[in-house]
Short mmCIF file of C-alpha atoms in Angstrom, two decimals:
data_model
loop_
_atom_site.label_atom_id
_atom_site.label_comp_id
_atom_site.label_asym_id
_atom_site.label_seq_id
_atom_site.Cartn_x
_atom_site.Cartn_y
_atom_site.Cartn_z
CA UNK U 81 0.12 0.20 -0.24
CA UNK U 82 1.41 3.47 -0.79
CA UNK U 83 1.97 5.73 1.54
CA UNK U 84 -0.03 9.28 1.27
CA UNK U 85 1.48 12.48 2.32
CA UNK U 86 0.40 14.13 5.55
CA UNK U 87 -2.09 16.47 4.56
CA UNK U 88 -0.74 19.26 7.55
CA UNK U 89 2.70 18.88 4.95
CA UNK U 90 2.92 21.67 1.49
CA UNK U 91 2.90 20.22 -1.43
CA UNK U 92 5.97 21.90 -3.59
CA UNK U 93 8.01 21.22 -6.29
CA UNK U 94 11.57 20.38 -5.67
CA UNK U 95 14.14 22.83 -5.57
CA UNK U 96 16.38 22.00 -9.18
CA UNK U 97 19.70 21.62 -8.85
CA UNK U 98 21.37 23.78 -10.78
CA UNK U 99 19.55 27.25 -8.97
CA UNK U 100 20.85 25.50 -5.82
CA UNK U 101 24.38 24.79 -6.98
CA UNK U 102 23.52 28.87 -9.05
CA UNK U 103 23.18 30.14 -5.05
CA UNK U 104 26.05 28.54 -3.71
CA UNK U 105 28.43 29.82 -6.14
CA UNK U 106 31.39 31.51 -4.88
CA UNK U 107 33.18 35.30 -6.01
CA UNK U 108 35.64 35.79 -9.12
CA UNK U 109 39.10 36.80 -7.49
CA UNK U 110 39.73 38.47 -10.50
CA UNK U 111 36.91 40.50 -12.82
CA UNK U 112 37.67 40.74 -17.01
CA UNK U 113 36.99 43.61 -18.28
CA UNK U 114 36.10 43.04 -22.04
CA UNK U 115 36.72 46.96 -23.37
CA UNK U 116 40.55 47.14 -22.62
CA UNK U 117 43.09 46.02 -24.89
CA UNK U 118 44.97 43.65 -22.82
CA UNK U 119 41.71 41.75 -21.60
CA UNK U 120 42.16 41.60 -18.58
CA UNK U 121 42.11 44.27 -15.48
CA UNK U 122 41.31 43.81 -11.78
CA UNK U 123 38.91 46.49 -9.89
CA UNK U 124 40.72 48.84 -7.43
CA UNK U 125 39.99 48.41 -3.58
CA UNK U 126 38.50 51.80 -3.90
CA UNK U 127 35.70 52.77 -1.54
CA UNK U 128 33.60 50.47 0.89
CA UNK U 129 32.89 47.28 0.14
CA UNK U 130 28.75 47.81 -1.23
CA UNK U 131 31.57 50.37 -4.32
CA UNK U 132 33.40 47.18 -4.91
CA UNK U 133 30.74 44.84 -5.27
CA UNK U 134 28.95 47.68 -7.85
CA UNK U 135 31.79 48.02 -9.66
CA UNK U 136 32.01 44.71 -10.56
CA UNK U 137 28.30 43.74 -11.16
CA UNK U 138 27.82 47.01 -13.91
CA UNK U 139 31.97 47.07 -15.02
CA UNK U 140 32.11 43.47 -15.81
CA UNK U 141 28.52 41.85 -16.09
CA UNK U 142 29.63 39.01 -18.79
CA UNK U 143 31.47 37.08 -16.48
CA UNK U 144 29.89 34.96 -13.89
CA UNK U 145 29.53 34.15 -9.51
CA UNK U 146 31.96 31.78 -9.63
CA UNK U 147 32.96 30.41 -13.42
CA UNK U 148 35.95 30.43 -15.35
CA UNK U 149 35.91 32.01 -18.13
CA UNK U 150 37.77 29.55 -21.38
CA UNK U 151 39.01 30.32 -23.72
CA UNK U 152 35.82 29.93 -25.96
CA UNK U 153 34.14 31.53 -24.41
CA UNK U 154 37.23 34.21 -25.51
CA UNK U 155 36.51 33.79 -28.92
CA UNK U 156 33.48 33.95 -28.78
CA UNK U 157 33.36 37.68 -27.23
CA UNK U 158 36.84 38.73 -29.30
CA UNK U 159 35.17 37.66 -32.91
CA UNK U 160 31.27 40.33 -31.42
CA UNK U 161 34.55 42.61 -31.63
CA UNK U 162 35.91 42.25 -34.96
CA UNK U 163 32.12 42.24 -35.94
CA UNK U 164 30.63 45.76 -34.19
CA UNK U 165 33.32 47.41 -34.83
CA UNK U 166 34.46 46.49 -38.35
CA UNK U 167 32.79 49.35 -39.29
CA UNK U 168 34.03 52.16 -37.81
CA UNK U 169 37.04 53.76 -39.41
CA UNK U 170 40.54 52.45 -37.41
CA UNK U 171 41.88 55.58 -36.55
CA UNK U 172 39.04 56.76 -34.94
CA UNK U 173 38.00 52.96 -33.12
CA UNK U 174 41.94 52.87 -31.48
CA UNK U 175 41.19 56.68 -30.36
CA UNK U 176 37.70 55.59 -28.98
CA UNK U 177 38.74 52.59 -27.40
CA UNK U 178 42.11 54.63 -25.78
CA UNK U 179 39.54 57.64 -24.14
CA UNK U 180 37.78 54.26 -22.67
CA UNK U 181 40.43 52.89 -21.31
CA UNK U 182 41.40 55.69 -19.72
CA UNK U 183 37.76 55.94 -18.34
CA UNK U 184 37.48 52.83 -16.78
CA UNK U 185 41.16 53.07 -15.23
CA UNK U 186 39.37 56.51 -13.68
CA UNK U 187 36.12 54.55 -12.07
CA UNK U 188 38.21 52.66 -10.45
CA UNK U 189 40.10 55.19 -9.03
CA UNK U 190 37.47 56.47 -7.35
CA UNK U 191 37.81 59.67 -10.68
CA UNK U 192 34.06 59.28 -11.71
CA UNK U 193 34.09 63.40 -12.79
CA UNK U 194 37.36 62.60 -14.87
CA UNK U 195 35.78 58.94 -16.40
CA UNK U 196 32.39 60.66 -17.52
CA UNK U 197 34.97 62.96 -18.97
CA UNK U 198 36.43 60.29 -20.89
CA UNK U 199 33.83 58.27 -22.73
CA UNK U 200 31.93 61.56 -23.37
CA UNK U 201 35.24 62.83 -25.61
CA UNK U 202 34.80 58.55 -26.85
CA UNK U 203 31.31 59.57 -27.77
CA UNK U 204 31.46 62.54 -28.97
CA UNK U 205 34.51 60.96 -31.39
CA UNK U 206 32.30 57.82 -32.95
CA UNK U 207 28.40 58.90 -31.67
CA UNK U 208 27.45 55.75 -33.54
CA UNK U 209 29.02 52.98 -31.74
CA UNK U 210 27.41 51.34 -28.02
CA UNK U 211 29.91 50.59 -25.97
CA UNK U 212 30.87 54.20 -24.62
CA UNK U 213 27.27 54.44 -24.47
CA UNK U 214 27.36 51.93 -21.91
CA UNK U 215 30.55 52.50 -20.49
CA UNK U 216 29.40 56.62 -19.53
CA UNK U 217 25.70 55.02 -18.02
CA UNK U 218 27.88 52.68 -15.58
CA UNK U 219 29.47 56.25 -14.32
CA UNK U 220 26.76 57.68 -14.54
CA UNK U 221 25.00 55.01 -11.65
CA UNK U 222 27.86 54.91 -9.68
CA UNK U 223 27.26 59.35 -9.30
CA UNK U 224 24.33 58.36 -8.74
CA UNK U 225 22.29 59.92 -11.36
CA UNK U 226 19.66 56.96 -12.70
CA UNK U 227 18.43 58.13 -15.42
CA UNK U 228 20.81 59.74 -17.48
CA UNK U 229 22.21 55.89 -17.02
CA UNK U 230 19.50 54.49 -18.17
CA UNK U 231 19.14 57.37 -21.35
CA UNK U 232 22.91 56.43 -22.27
CA UNK U 233 21.25 52.12 -22.12
CA UNK U 234 18.57 52.73 -24.11
CA UNK U 235 21.18 54.10 -26.76
CA UNK U 236 23.31 51.45 -26.80
CA UNK U 237 21.24 48.90 -26.47
CA UNK U 238 19.01 51.02 -29.73
CA UNK U 239 22.65 51.09 -31.34
CA UNK U 240 23.45 48.05 -31.14
CA UNK U 241 20.53 46.55 -32.85
CA UNK U 242 19.80 44.18 -30.04
CA UNK U 243 22.19 41.83 -30.87
CA UNK U 244 26.62 41.12 -29.70
CA UNK U 245 27.95 42.21 -26.53
CA UNK U 246 27.42 46.04 -27.27
CA UNK U 247 23.74 44.67 -26.87
CA UNK U 248 24.17 42.44 -23.52
CA UNK U 249 25.88 44.35 -21.68
CA UNK U 250 22.99 46.85 -21.71
CA UNK U 251 19.92 44.98 -20.82
CA UNK U 252 22.22 43.38 -18.05
CA UNK U 253 23.43 47.20 -16.67
CA UNK U 254 19.30 47.82 -18.00
CA UNK U 255 18.14 45.03 -15.67
CA UNK U 256 20.39 45.55 -12.53
CA UNK U 257 18.81 48.86 -12.55
CA UNK U 258 14.75 47.27 -13.10
CA UNK U 259 16.40 45.13 -10.00
CA UNK U 260 17.82 48.32 -7.86
CA UNK U 261 14.06 50.71 -8.45
CA UNK U 262 11.63 47.23 -8.10
CA UNK U 263 11.01 46.52 -11.53
CA UNK U 264 11.48 43.10 -11.58
CA UNK U 265 9.25 42.37 -14.19
CA UNK U 266 11.38 45.03 -16.71
CA UNK U 267 14.80 43.00 -14.94
CA UNK U 268 13.03 39.44 -16.16
CA UNK U 269 12.71 41.41 -19.50
CA UNK U 270 16.43 42.20 -19.76
CA UNK U 271 18.13 39.79 -18.35
CA UNK U 272 16.32 36.63 -20.72
CA UNK U 273 17.79 38.81 -23.56
CA UNK U 274 20.91 38.57 -21.58
CA UNK U 275 20.41 35.32 -21.70
CA UNK U 276 19.77 34.76 -25.03
CA UNK U 277 22.47 37.06 -25.91
CA UNK U 278 24.77 35.47 -23.95
CA UNK U 279 24.62 36.01 -21.02
CA UNK U 280 26.44 33.57 -17.44
CA UNK U 281 25.60 36.18 -15.02
CA UNK U 282 22.30 37.12 -16.84
CA UNK U 283 21.75 33.39 -16.06
CA UNK U 284 21.83 33.89 -12.98
CA UNK U 285 19.95 36.75 -11.70
CA UNK U 286 17.19 34.96 -13.77
CA UNK U 287 17.37 31.68 -10.94
CA UNK U 288 16.83 34.85 -8.28
CA UNK U 289 14.19 36.30 -9.46
CA UNK U 290 12.73 32.80 -10.09
CA UNK U 291 9.47 32.04 -7.34
CA UNK U 292 11.10 29.12 -6.32
CA UNK U 293 13.82 30.35 -5.56
CA UNK U 294 12.99 31.70 -1.63
CA UNK U 295 12.68 27.99 -1.66
CA UNK U 296 15.73 27.00 -2.49
CA UNK U 297 17.26 29.93 -0.19
CA UNK U 298 15.11 27.89 2.84
CA UNK U 299 16.30 24.56 1.83
CA UNK U 300 19.95 25.68 1.45
CA UNK U 301 19.67 27.34 5.10
CA UNK U 302 17.88 24.20 6.20
CA UNK U 303 20.87 22.06 5.13
CA UNK U 304 23.62 24.20 6.33
CA UNK U 305 22.40 23.64 10.33
CA UNK U 306 22.25 20.40 9.34
CA UNK U 307 25.70 20.18 8.19
CA UNK U 308 27.05 22.97 11.63
CA UNK U 309 24.33 21.57 14.35
CA UNK U 310 25.19 19.58 17.41
CA UNK U 311 24.40 16.08 16.20
CA UNK U 312 22.20 13.94 17.64
CA UNK U 313 24.00 10.92 17.97
CA UNK U 314 22.37 8.31 16.69
#
């Protein structure tokens, strides 16, 4: 005879393993900045832990927490950059990238006014290139100018045509801002678009927005309590 569940125990769907794994993923020790010529820049120890967390989320939206970026992903990102930038004159493109890199370094050092100036110069040089708008949006967000950041992100997404790395970054940034403003439905839509473009970070954010995420957190807390609690001696 089959056992029947107790009526006082609510029936819930099991917590998917990928969601549980996402809760356990440790933060990365180093960060990729995709617009730098060398490909890798470590963020400085600027300001408070909250400042550093904002920098990690904003200047490196596509690095998944706890994952290592493989060579195949790096090659794909490099190919995307070539495809997106091949329409621009080479000399102006190199100058624009140099200005953006200067802006990133200024932001890492806490000089946001200088960063905004450099990103603005890059936009003036190539106003149809989406990357500089993404970067300026990031710096504006750090300054607390959410409206200005959203304006730049709208422009970046429009210029990208919803394709490639610039679009992926724009969707991720806009999704983060939507979450900060409590607009979870808008955030979910942007993270879904970014995930379809290959963003592992966006996929993890979708896990957090999943209605079963709270259940997973409770289950994980119970497991950790049992692991670290006193043994029954059975």
